[in-house]
Amino acid sequence: MFKYNSSINTNSEAFIKNQQLNQSLADEYFQKLQHIQQGGGNKALQKHMAKGKLPVRQRIDYLLDKDSYFLELSALAANGLYDDAFPAAGIITGIGMVHGRRVMVIANDATVKGGTYISETIKKHLRAQEIAQQNNLPCIYMVDSGGVFLPQQAEVFPDRDDFGRIFFNQSRMSAQGIAQIAIVMGSCTAGGAYVPAMSDETIIVKEQGTIFLAGPPLVKAATGEEVSAEELGGGAVHTQISGVADHLADNDEHALHICRNIIETLPQQNDVQENNFQAPKYATKELLGLIPESGKPFPNVHEIIARLVDDSAFHEFKSEYGTTLVTAFAQIEGKKVGILANNGILFSESALKGTHFIQLCNERNIPMLFLQNITGFMVGKNYEHKGIAKDGAKMVNALANSKVPYFTILMGGSYGAGNYAMAGRAYDPRFLFMWPNARISVMGAKQAAQVLTTIKRDQATALNKEVNEQDLAQIEASIIKKYEAEGSPYYSTSRLWDDGIIIPESSRQIAGLVLNIISKEQKDDTKYGIFRM
Ligand code: COA
């Protein structure tokens, strides 16, 4: 592989200005993270701890191996929604190591409205299960939840991907041989009772955990029976009488220790962490000096790739053809990867090259990383006549039928059909992360405003009416404002359109981790549909 020679002057005024700007975006991100890490606030936390329970993040720390990295997912879910009453959507999900095995942790934060589920909580829980299912990761559920957030029942109960889907997934995963372990550390009520009941092994904390389909007040209302929570479905009941749980723990620490023991008995995974690799010649931290202010031109994307891959070395495919898409084979933390990175608008040639490269990665069983910064495909008569739609369709077809896993980082703009061809959310990347400077929407704010005002103008002309310029200016301003707000990565991550925001300088480490998670399975034969020629 050729080592890249950077032409960036890291002492230039532009580099330093970008560095400051991107550092301030990273600081803003860390502040938001710090805030949500306080969960439901001090009062709720004191009440929680007074019961002898550990805070949710301490539970996770205790569970994981001491040197384990925790890849937290969608930390800022529900951020900015519901008056910020649901930090992290009341649930922490992420991937870490237990006895050297990678596991998915799904843990309720009972300090956030009793650990109840709003629609973002469910989306986050289901997404974590999906990632576990796709990547064959055992799931550990730390249950401490009042179930459905009752005022939102219409949004969380009846539909396919609502609360009930959690248990459907558990059954399917268990059948696939993916271990499902529950630790009941607090309330686990109504439908939520199926989490431990559907797990392969369940631990319950003495005089803390309860499992029942209906709590004491509902039992009294339904049948007149008076019973305490402990008598109805406490730890002793379920480990000694009903058999709904398998292990009785004295406290949180003991429960987590039992869970670690269970994981220790599972078969070893065969993903081997590579230790023998070169750091990039150009530090990943330098990315901060490369990323421009939103809307300004990006640097040559080779400069970005050079700061992500081992030894800043890569083997470029078709470097002279379709140059607005850079395709290259490289290694990240010792793992092979095929990179597709935008370097301008997608033309027919770039789409054809992308299609060819996706096929190569599939044939060679090399996972792919999509680095998105795309305003879309080229528009205009000349390009339509040359059939750009069918060339873009080839890339989408190759991607959608790929058997090798792939993941995506939104490093700049993500607009229009470019989002699709470059493995946007609808294309099932195993993971999708955004940088704090990224933007996502169907088109840019100004373009959308222009399209809408042009339509209004055409309508008026067709009806022989006079155009009200003031109305048009108002429409334009409101569309720009709306698109700018909705294009923000915080808007996206709050609604779980991605798996979280990551800062550019952690991208190499996270990409290395993701490659370890996704690349351990065997590839099936790849089969494509019809390519329109
Ligand atoms: N729906 C909506 N809000 C709920 C809720 C639910 N299912 N369960 C709890 N909450 C809210 C409470 O109103 C309270 O809100 P506030 O902070 O704005 O006052 C907050 O969550 C904490 O509840 P609280 O009862 O004070 O906490 P706790 O630690 O003493 O008890 C539970 C937590 C979950 C054990 C208890 O609230 C409970 O039993 N909830 C009902 C569970 C249930 O029957 N669920 C059925 C859903 S299908």
XYZ file of C-alpha atoms and ligand atoms in Angstrom:
581
model
C 0.000 0.000 0.000
C 1.156 3.526 -0.670
C 1.701 5.877 2.208
C -0.088 9.135 1.643
C 1.822 12.384 1.545
C -0.271 15.156 3.004
C -0.192 18.627 1.524
C -1.874 20.234 4.546
C -0.088 23.011 6.351
C -1.011 22.484 9.982
C 0.288 25.947 10.875
C -1.912 27.775 8.410
C -4.501 30.278 9.557
C -7.320 28.227 7.996
C -6.198 25.047 9.776
C -6.033 26.777 13.157
C -9.414 28.438 12.617
C -11.007 25.090 11.761
C -9.376 23.504 14.783
C -10.897 26.122 17.083
C -14.292 25.811 15.493
C -14.356 22.008 15.659
C -12.989 21.984 19.184
C -15.871 24.216 20.240
C -18.332 21.813 18.553
C -16.698 18.913 20.413
C -16.913 20.846 23.704
C -20.600 21.535 23.131
C -21.115 17.802 22.519
C -19.251 16.842 25.709
C -21.313 19.314 27.723
C -24.512 17.720 26.470
C -23.125 14.277 27.317
C -22.159 15.377 30.800
C -25.638 16.720 31.338
C -27.469 13.549 30.336
C -25.091 11.438 32.400
C -26.786 12.877 35.475
C -29.898 10.896 34.549
C -33.106 12.053 36.213
C -31.322 14.490 38.543
C -30.044 14.562 42.084
C -33.328 14.091 43.941
C -34.288 11.001 41.960
C -30.741 9.667 42.296
C -30.725 10.090 46.090
C -34.062 8.257 46.304
C -32.696 5.482 44.089
C -29.501 5.061 46.111
C -31.351 5.210 49.438
C -32.968 1.913 48.392
C -29.471 0.398 48.189
C -29.365 0.473 44.383
C -26.372 1.494 42.283
C -26.770 4.262 39.683
C -27.178 2.768 36.218
C -23.759 3.822 34.917
C -22.070 2.285 37.966
C -23.954 -0.926 37.307
C -22.532 -0.992 33.785
C -18.997 -0.206 35.025
C -19.247 -3.009 37.546
C -20.443 -5.483 34.924
C -17.776 -4.797 32.308
C -14.151 -5.908 32.347
C -11.914 -3.302 33.931
C -10.145 -2.424 30.676
C -13.279 -2.572 28.526
C -14.216 0.313 26.265
C -17.955 0.989 26.373
C -19.305 1.959 22.970
C -22.382 3.836 24.114
C -25.148 4.122 21.514
C -27.480 7.070 20.969
C -26.504 8.724 24.255
C -28.427 11.863 23.303
C -31.703 10.148 22.428
C -34.731 12.312 23.317
C -32.409 15.273 23.864
C -34.405 18.474 23.422
C -37.742 16.613 23.510
C -40.379 16.497 26.302
C -38.754 19.500 28.042
C -35.669 17.305 28.448
C -37.453 15.157 31.024
C -36.009 11.929 29.563
C -32.196 12.163 29.494
C -30.800 9.417 27.224
C -34.466 8.409 26.784
C -34.180 6.735 30.204
C -32.143 3.798 28.948
C -28.418 3.209 28.444
C -27.366 0.911 25.617
C -23.933 0.004 24.363
C -21.308 -2.630 23.684
C -18.609 -3.656 26.124
C -16.572 -6.680 27.187
C -17.363 -9.239 29.889
C -14.727 -11.927 30.429
C -13.281 -11.020 27.043
C -16.612 -11.495 25.254
C -18.392 -8.628 23.595
C -21.917 -8.067 24.913
C -24.770 -5.651 24.323
C -25.926 -3.941 27.515
C -29.487 -2.578 27.706
C -30.026 -0.901 31.077
C -33.022 1.098 32.355
C -32.281 4.267 34.269
C -34.908 4.214 37.033
C -34.085 7.809 37.986
C -35.707 8.948 34.728
C -39.474 8.768 35.296
C -39.199 5.375 36.975
C -37.332 3.926 33.956
C -40.521 4.068 31.892
C -40.635 3.807 28.107
C -41.496 6.645 25.749
C -41.233 6.033 22.006
C -37.524 7.000 21.878
C -36.791 4.535 24.709
C -38.381 1.775 22.699
C -36.582 2.789 19.519
C -33.293 2.734 21.405
C -34.016 -0.630 23.032
C -35.055 -2.186 19.695
C -32.054 -0.727 17.864
C -29.696 -2.195 20.467
C -31.357 -5.593 19.996
C -31.057 -5.242 16.218
C -27.340 -4.505 16.491
C -26.937 -7.477 18.842
C -28.835 -9.717 16.443
C -26.877 -8.620 13.352
C -23.552 -8.951 15.103
C -24.243 -12.000 17.238
C -23.784 -10.295 20.609
C -25.231 -11.706 23.857
C -27.706 -9.258 25.427
C -27.722 -8.275 29.072
C -30.875 -6.515 30.232
C -30.623 -4.588 33.510
C -34.286 -4.194 34.301
C -35.497 -1.398 36.564
C -38.581 0.030 34.900
C -42.201 0.988 35.425
C -42.945 -0.261 31.878
C -44.816 1.893 29.426
C -44.954 5.658 30.143
C -48.711 5.605 30.439
C -49.572 9.062 29.061
C -47.853 8.043 25.784
C -49.601 4.688 25.380
C -50.768 5.395 21.836
C -47.152 5.955 20.733
C -45.623 3.014 22.560
C -48.093 0.159 22.721
C -50.035 -0.816 19.612
C -47.748 -0.701 16.575
C -45.293 -3.289 15.236
C -42.119 -1.632 16.475
C -43.547 -0.756 19.885
C -43.050 -2.239 23.347
C -44.175 -5.759 22.410
C -41.416 -6.027 19.787
C -38.823 -6.266 22.580
C -40.044 -9.720 23.586
C -40.540 -10.863 20.003
C -36.873 -10.005 19.397
C -35.781 -11.822 22.540
C -37.523 -15.005 21.422
C -36.029 -14.814 17.938
C -32.530 -14.083 19.229
C -32.668 -16.879 21.744
C -33.675 -19.240 18.909
C -30.666 -18.004 16.939
C -28.408 -18.958 19.830
C -27.786 -15.391 20.980
C -27.726 -15.486 24.792
C -30.358 -13.354 26.558
C -29.630 -12.607 30.211
C -31.829 -10.468 32.473
C -30.933 -8.927 35.813
C -34.028 -7.659 37.595
C -32.797 -4.856 39.817
C -36.047 -3.019 40.457
C -39.521 -2.901 39.063
C -40.383 -5.117 36.126
C -44.062 -4.876 35.594
C -46.866 -5.656 33.129
C -45.476 -6.475 29.630
C -42.023 -5.731 31.018
C -42.284 -8.975 32.999
C -41.614 -10.789 29.739
C -38.021 -9.473 29.657
C -36.873 -11.836 32.425
C -39.453 -14.455 31.489
C -38.072 -14.657 27.925
C -34.425 -14.599 28.914
C -32.224 -17.697 28.880
C -31.129 -16.988 32.449
C -32.501 -14.470 34.921
C -31.077 -12.996 38.090
C -33.201 -11.072 40.584
C -32.053 -8.877 43.467
C -33.487 -9.801 46.885
C -36.065 -7.359 48.277
C -35.419 -5.047 45.371
C -36.490 -6.728 42.171
C -40.139 -7.524 41.471
C -41.726 -9.222 38.490
C -45.472 -9.263 37.959
C -48.000 -8.786 35.190
C -50.008 -6.452 37.443
C -48.819 -4.659 40.571
C -50.642 -4.751 43.935
C -52.971 -1.778 43.224
C -54.193 -3.327 39.971
C -54.606 -6.765 41.592
C -56.736 -5.180 44.301
C -58.833 -3.342 41.737
C -59.241 -6.440 39.560
C -59.851 -9.184 42.117
C -59.977 -7.540 45.528
C -56.909 -9.520 46.621
C -54.566 -7.580 48.936
C -50.935 -8.513 48.565
C -47.550 -6.798 48.979
C -45.189 -6.388 46.007
C -42.668 -8.757 47.580
C -45.291 -11.452 48.203
C -46.712 -11.005 44.727
C -43.489 -11.202 42.730
C -40.325 -10.583 44.749
C -37.008 -12.386 44.440
C -37.866 -15.196 46.856
C -41.172 -15.900 45.081
C -39.586 -16.137 41.663
C -36.501 -18.147 42.577
C -38.245 -20.509 45.032
C -41.885 -20.774 43.953
C -42.626 -19.660 40.385
C -39.276 -20.376 38.697
C -39.552 -17.160 36.652
C -36.016 -16.259 37.840
C -33.005 -18.543 38.303
C -30.599 -16.757 40.642
C -31.303 -14.769 43.807
C -28.737 -12.025 44.429
C -28.157 -10.205 47.708
C -27.654 -6.814 46.074
C -26.715 -5.115 42.781
C -23.010 -6.019 42.999
C -23.803 -9.668 43.692
C -26.286 -9.760 40.784
C -23.742 -8.266 38.405
C -21.139 -10.748 39.560
C -23.519 -13.644 38.865
C -24.148 -12.177 35.423
C -20.394 -12.062 34.748
C -20.192 -15.731 35.759
C -22.964 -16.610 33.317
C -21.195 -14.828 30.476
C -17.993 -16.667 31.385
C -19.720 -19.962 30.603
C -20.758 -18.891 27.081
C -18.715 -20.072 24.096
C -15.788 -17.787 23.225
C -16.290 -15.442 20.283
C -13.823 -15.758 17.463
C -13.195 -12.081 16.825
C -9.568 -11.455 17.468
C -8.464 -7.995 18.470
C -5.423 -7.109 16.368
C -2.602 -5.485 18.286
C -0.022 -5.379 15.582
C -0.723 -2.268 13.519
C 0.776 1.114 12.806
C -0.800 4.356 13.960
C -1.564 6.792 11.127
C 1.441 8.853 10.017
C -0.829 11.903 10.303
C -2.580 12.093 13.677
C -6.362 11.553 13.739
C -6.623 14.662 15.927
C -5.580 16.726 12.882
C -9.050 16.094 11.457
C -10.185 19.023 13.599
C -8.072 21.358 11.480
C -9.414 19.922 8.219
C -13.177 20.075 8.662
C -14.460 23.426 7.460
C -17.306 25.545 8.707
C -20.678 24.150 7.529
C -21.328 24.917 3.868
C -17.659 25.630 3.023
C -15.749 23.231 0.720
C -14.240 20.140 2.315
C -10.565 19.323 1.785
C -9.540 16.546 -0.568
C -10.981 13.464 1.149
C -7.666 11.581 0.800
C -6.477 13.847 3.620
C -9.287 12.559 5.845
C -8.726 8.908 4.937
C -5.002 9.332 5.691
C -5.893 10.342 9.251
C -8.128 7.318 9.841
C -6.183 4.376 8.406
C -3.136 2.463 9.658
C 0.153 4.052 8.675
C -1.815 6.590 6.551
C -1.472 4.004 3.781
C -4.108 2.812 1.336
C -4.495 1.182 -2.036
C -6.756 3.317 -4.168
C -9.015 1.747 -6.781
C -9.594 3.658 -10.059
C -7.920 6.807 -8.782
C -8.213 8.568 -12.156
C -11.867 7.714 -12.854
C -15.043 9.055 -11.230
C -12.844 11.069 -8.900
C -15.713 12.534 -6.869
C -15.922 9.178 -5.097
C -12.694 7.864 -3.622
C -12.568 4.089 -3.229
C -9.668 2.462 -1.438
C -8.596 -0.643 0.449
C -6.876 -0.026 3.761
C -6.612 -1.297 7.328
C -7.950 0.293 10.488
C -6.433 -1.025 13.715
C -5.228 -4.059 11.800
C -8.600 -4.896 10.234
C -9.120 -4.831 6.459
C -11.660 -2.318 5.196
C -12.925 -1.012 1.858
C -13.529 2.741 2.073
C -15.971 4.716 -0.085
C -15.568 8.434 0.537
C -17.252 11.369 -1.167
C -15.010 13.910 -2.806
C -17.708 16.018 -4.469
C -21.057 15.457 -6.189
C -21.773 11.936 -7.466
C -21.632 11.623 -11.268
C -22.467 8.557 -13.365
C -18.784 7.576 -13.423
C -18.441 7.818 -9.634
C -21.603 5.725 -9.157
C -20.322 3.065 -11.574
C -16.977 3.001 -9.826
C -18.759 2.721 -6.458
C -20.823 -0.216 -7.782
C -17.684 -1.988 -9.017
C -15.922 -1.397 -5.691
C -18.871 -2.682 -3.655
C -18.767 -5.862 -5.770
C -15.031 -6.201 -5.127
C -15.545 -5.881 -1.375
C -18.276 -8.518 -1.521
C -16.139 -10.922 -3.548
C -13.200 -10.447 -1.211
C -15.288 -10.462 1.962
C -13.990 -7.085 3.100
C -16.293 -4.897 5.249
C -16.974 -1.391 3.982
C -16.822 2.039 5.557
C -18.813 4.832 3.926
C -17.539 8.344 4.637
C -20.439 10.581 3.700
C -20.234 14.193 2.667
C -22.665 14.380 -0.183
C -24.939 17.026 -1.602
C -26.397 14.481 -4.025
C -26.139 13.254 -7.596
C -25.404 15.671 -10.430
C -28.555 17.176 -11.935
C -29.317 18.636 -15.370
C -30.346 17.639 -18.892
C -26.964 16.365 -19.977
C -26.718 14.016 -16.998
C -30.317 12.805 -17.176
C -29.846 12.027 -20.866
C -26.760 10.005 -20.021
C -28.906 8.022 -17.547
C -27.509 9.122 -14.199
C -30.632 7.684 -12.536
C -29.820 4.157 -13.721
C -26.165 4.487 -12.709
C -27.093 5.661 -9.216
C -29.575 2.764 -9.112
C -26.743 0.305 -9.814
C -24.829 1.545 -6.782
C -27.935 1.375 -4.602
C -28.664 -2.164 -5.881
C -25.112 -3.356 -5.187
C -25.192 -1.823 -1.721
C -28.637 -3.090 -0.750
C -27.691 -6.645 -1.742
C -24.248 -6.596 -0.141
C -23.553 -9.520 2.096
C -20.460 -7.991 3.633
C -21.224 -5.739 6.591
C -20.746 -2.003 6.272
C -21.011 1.071 8.437
C -21.266 4.777 7.860
C -19.846 7.992 9.246
C -21.581 11.242 8.299
C -18.631 13.579 8.233
C -20.331 16.491 6.433
C -23.570 16.913 4.514
C -25.941 14.048 3.856
C -28.513 15.109 1.304
C -30.885 13.566 -1.208
C -30.240 10.329 -3.075
C -26.563 10.652 -2.162
C -27.589 9.628 1.354
C -29.020 6.390 -0.084
C -26.106 5.360 -2.311
C -23.670 6.156 0.494
C -25.320 3.789 3.007
C -27.711 6.110 4.837
C -29.956 4.717 7.564
C -32.452 3.183 5.111
C -29.649 0.990 3.717
C -29.096 -0.862 6.966
C -25.504 0.001 7.809
C -24.484 -1.989 10.879
C -23.708 1.332 12.589
C -24.206 4.955 11.577
C -22.472 7.802 13.393
C -22.440 11.566 12.818
C -19.769 14.148 13.479
C -20.946 17.233 15.407
C -20.538 19.388 12.276
C -22.620 17.066 10.052
C -25.979 17.952 8.508
C -28.761 15.739 7.208
C -31.877 16.564 5.201
C -33.552 15.737 1.922
C -31.841 18.775 0.400
C -30.054 21.895 1.615
C -32.080 24.633 3.332
C -31.593 27.211 0.564
C -32.373 24.708 -2.198
C -35.581 23.568 -0.464
C -36.665 27.182 0.028
C -35.986 27.919 -3.647
C -37.911 24.850 -4.831
C -40.946 25.819 -2.773
C -40.939 29.461 -3.766
C -40.543 28.487 -7.438
C -43.609 26.248 -7.124
C -45.597 29.108 -5.533
C -44.489 31.459 -8.299
C -45.487 28.938 -10.996
C -48.878 28.407 -9.328
C -49.527 32.149 -9.318
C -48.463 32.492 -12.958
C -50.709 29.589 -14.019
C -53.673 31.311 -12.319
C -52.723 34.695 -13.735
C -52.352 36.040 -10.217
C -49.817 38.516 -8.985
C -46.997 37.062 -6.903
C -46.928 38.344 -3.338
C -43.196 38.839 -2.813
C -43.630 39.375 0.909
C -45.390 36.009 1.309
C -42.671 34.335 -0.698
C -39.935 35.897 1.417
C -41.729 34.645 4.525
C -42.040 31.112 3.136
C -38.368 31.172 2.192
C -37.266 32.348 5.653
C -39.413 29.819 7.493
C -38.234 26.901 5.328
C -34.588 27.868 5.805
C -35.108 28.081 9.570
C -36.893 24.731 9.687
C -34.310 22.927 7.547
C -31.437 24.344 9.537
C -32.977 23.174 12.824
C -33.963 19.759 11.495
C -30.638 19.207 9.738
C -28.672 19.397 12.975
C -26.978 16.217 14.231
C -28.643 16.816 17.621
C -32.069 16.787 16.000
C -31.125 13.539 14.260
C -29.609 11.766 17.226
C -32.467 12.755 19.511
C -34.814 10.850 17.176
C -32.448 7.907 16.676
C -31.819 8.449 12.976
C -28.252 7.465 13.849
C -26.421 5.459 16.500
C -24.863 8.512 18.075
C -22.643 11.516 17.570
C -18.913 10.832 17.689
C -16.146 13.372 17.545
C -13.742 13.175 14.590
C -10.739 12.351 16.724
C -12.366 9.198 18.190
C -13.489 8.031 14.763
C -10.469 5.817 14.104
C -10.753 4.036 17.446
C -14.504 3.581 17.034
C -14.086 2.386 13.432
C -11.508 -0.167 14.638
C -13.883 -1.370 17.331
C -16.798 -1.579 14.897
C -14.683 -3.573 12.420
C -13.957 -6.041 15.210
C -17.640 -6.305 16.038
C -18.917 -6.708 12.472
C -16.294 -8.705 10.668
C -16.332 -11.988 12.493
C -18.947 -13.837 10.507
C -18.771 -15.827 7.278
C -20.127 -14.346 4.099
C -22.975 -15.995 2.192
C -22.951 -15.974 -1.606
C -23.800 -12.522 -2.865
C -26.732 -12.275 -5.242
C -27.783 -9.048 -6.933
C -31.027 -8.179 -8.635
C -31.217 -6.730 -12.146
C -28.711 -4.019 -13.022
C -30.318 -1.667 -15.544
C -27.597 -1.206 -18.195
N -46.234 5.887 33.437
C -46.006 7.191 33.583
N -45.268 7.707 34.575
C -44.789 6.853 35.479
C -45.020 5.471 35.413
C -45.754 4.993 34.327
N -45.953 3.686 34.116
N -44.372 4.880 36.436
C -43.762 5.854 37.121
N -44.018 7.051 36.538
C -43.480 8.372 36.937
C -44.071 8.901 38.225
O -45.266 9.581 37.988
C -42.971 9.826 38.690
O -43.024 11.004 37.915
P -42.571 12.428 38.533
O -41.112 12.311 38.826
O -42.869 13.386 37.453
O -43.390 12.597 39.764
C -41.716 9.095 38.291
O -42.109 8.216 37.223
C -41.083 8.274 39.396
O -42.089 7.433 39.955
P -42.165 7.126 41.547
O -43.365 6.271 41.762
O -42.048 8.371 42.328
O -40.805 6.313 41.724
P -40.536 5.026 42.601
O -39.080 4.748 42.454
O -41.090 5.141 43.942
O -41.359 3.834 41.863
C -42.149 2.488 40.058
C -41.103 3.504 40.536
C -41.900 2.251 38.578
C -41.976 1.189 40.811
C -43.596 3.005 40.332
O -43.696 4.341 39.868
C -44.669 2.206 39.631
O -45.091 1.179 40.167
N -45.172 2.664 38.467
C -46.274 2.044 37.769
C -45.873 0.786 37.093
C -46.983 0.192 36.244
O -48.004 -0.183 36.740
N -46.735 0.125 34.945
C -47.619 -0.440 34.028
C -47.215 0.047 32.678
S -47.740 -1.043 31.424
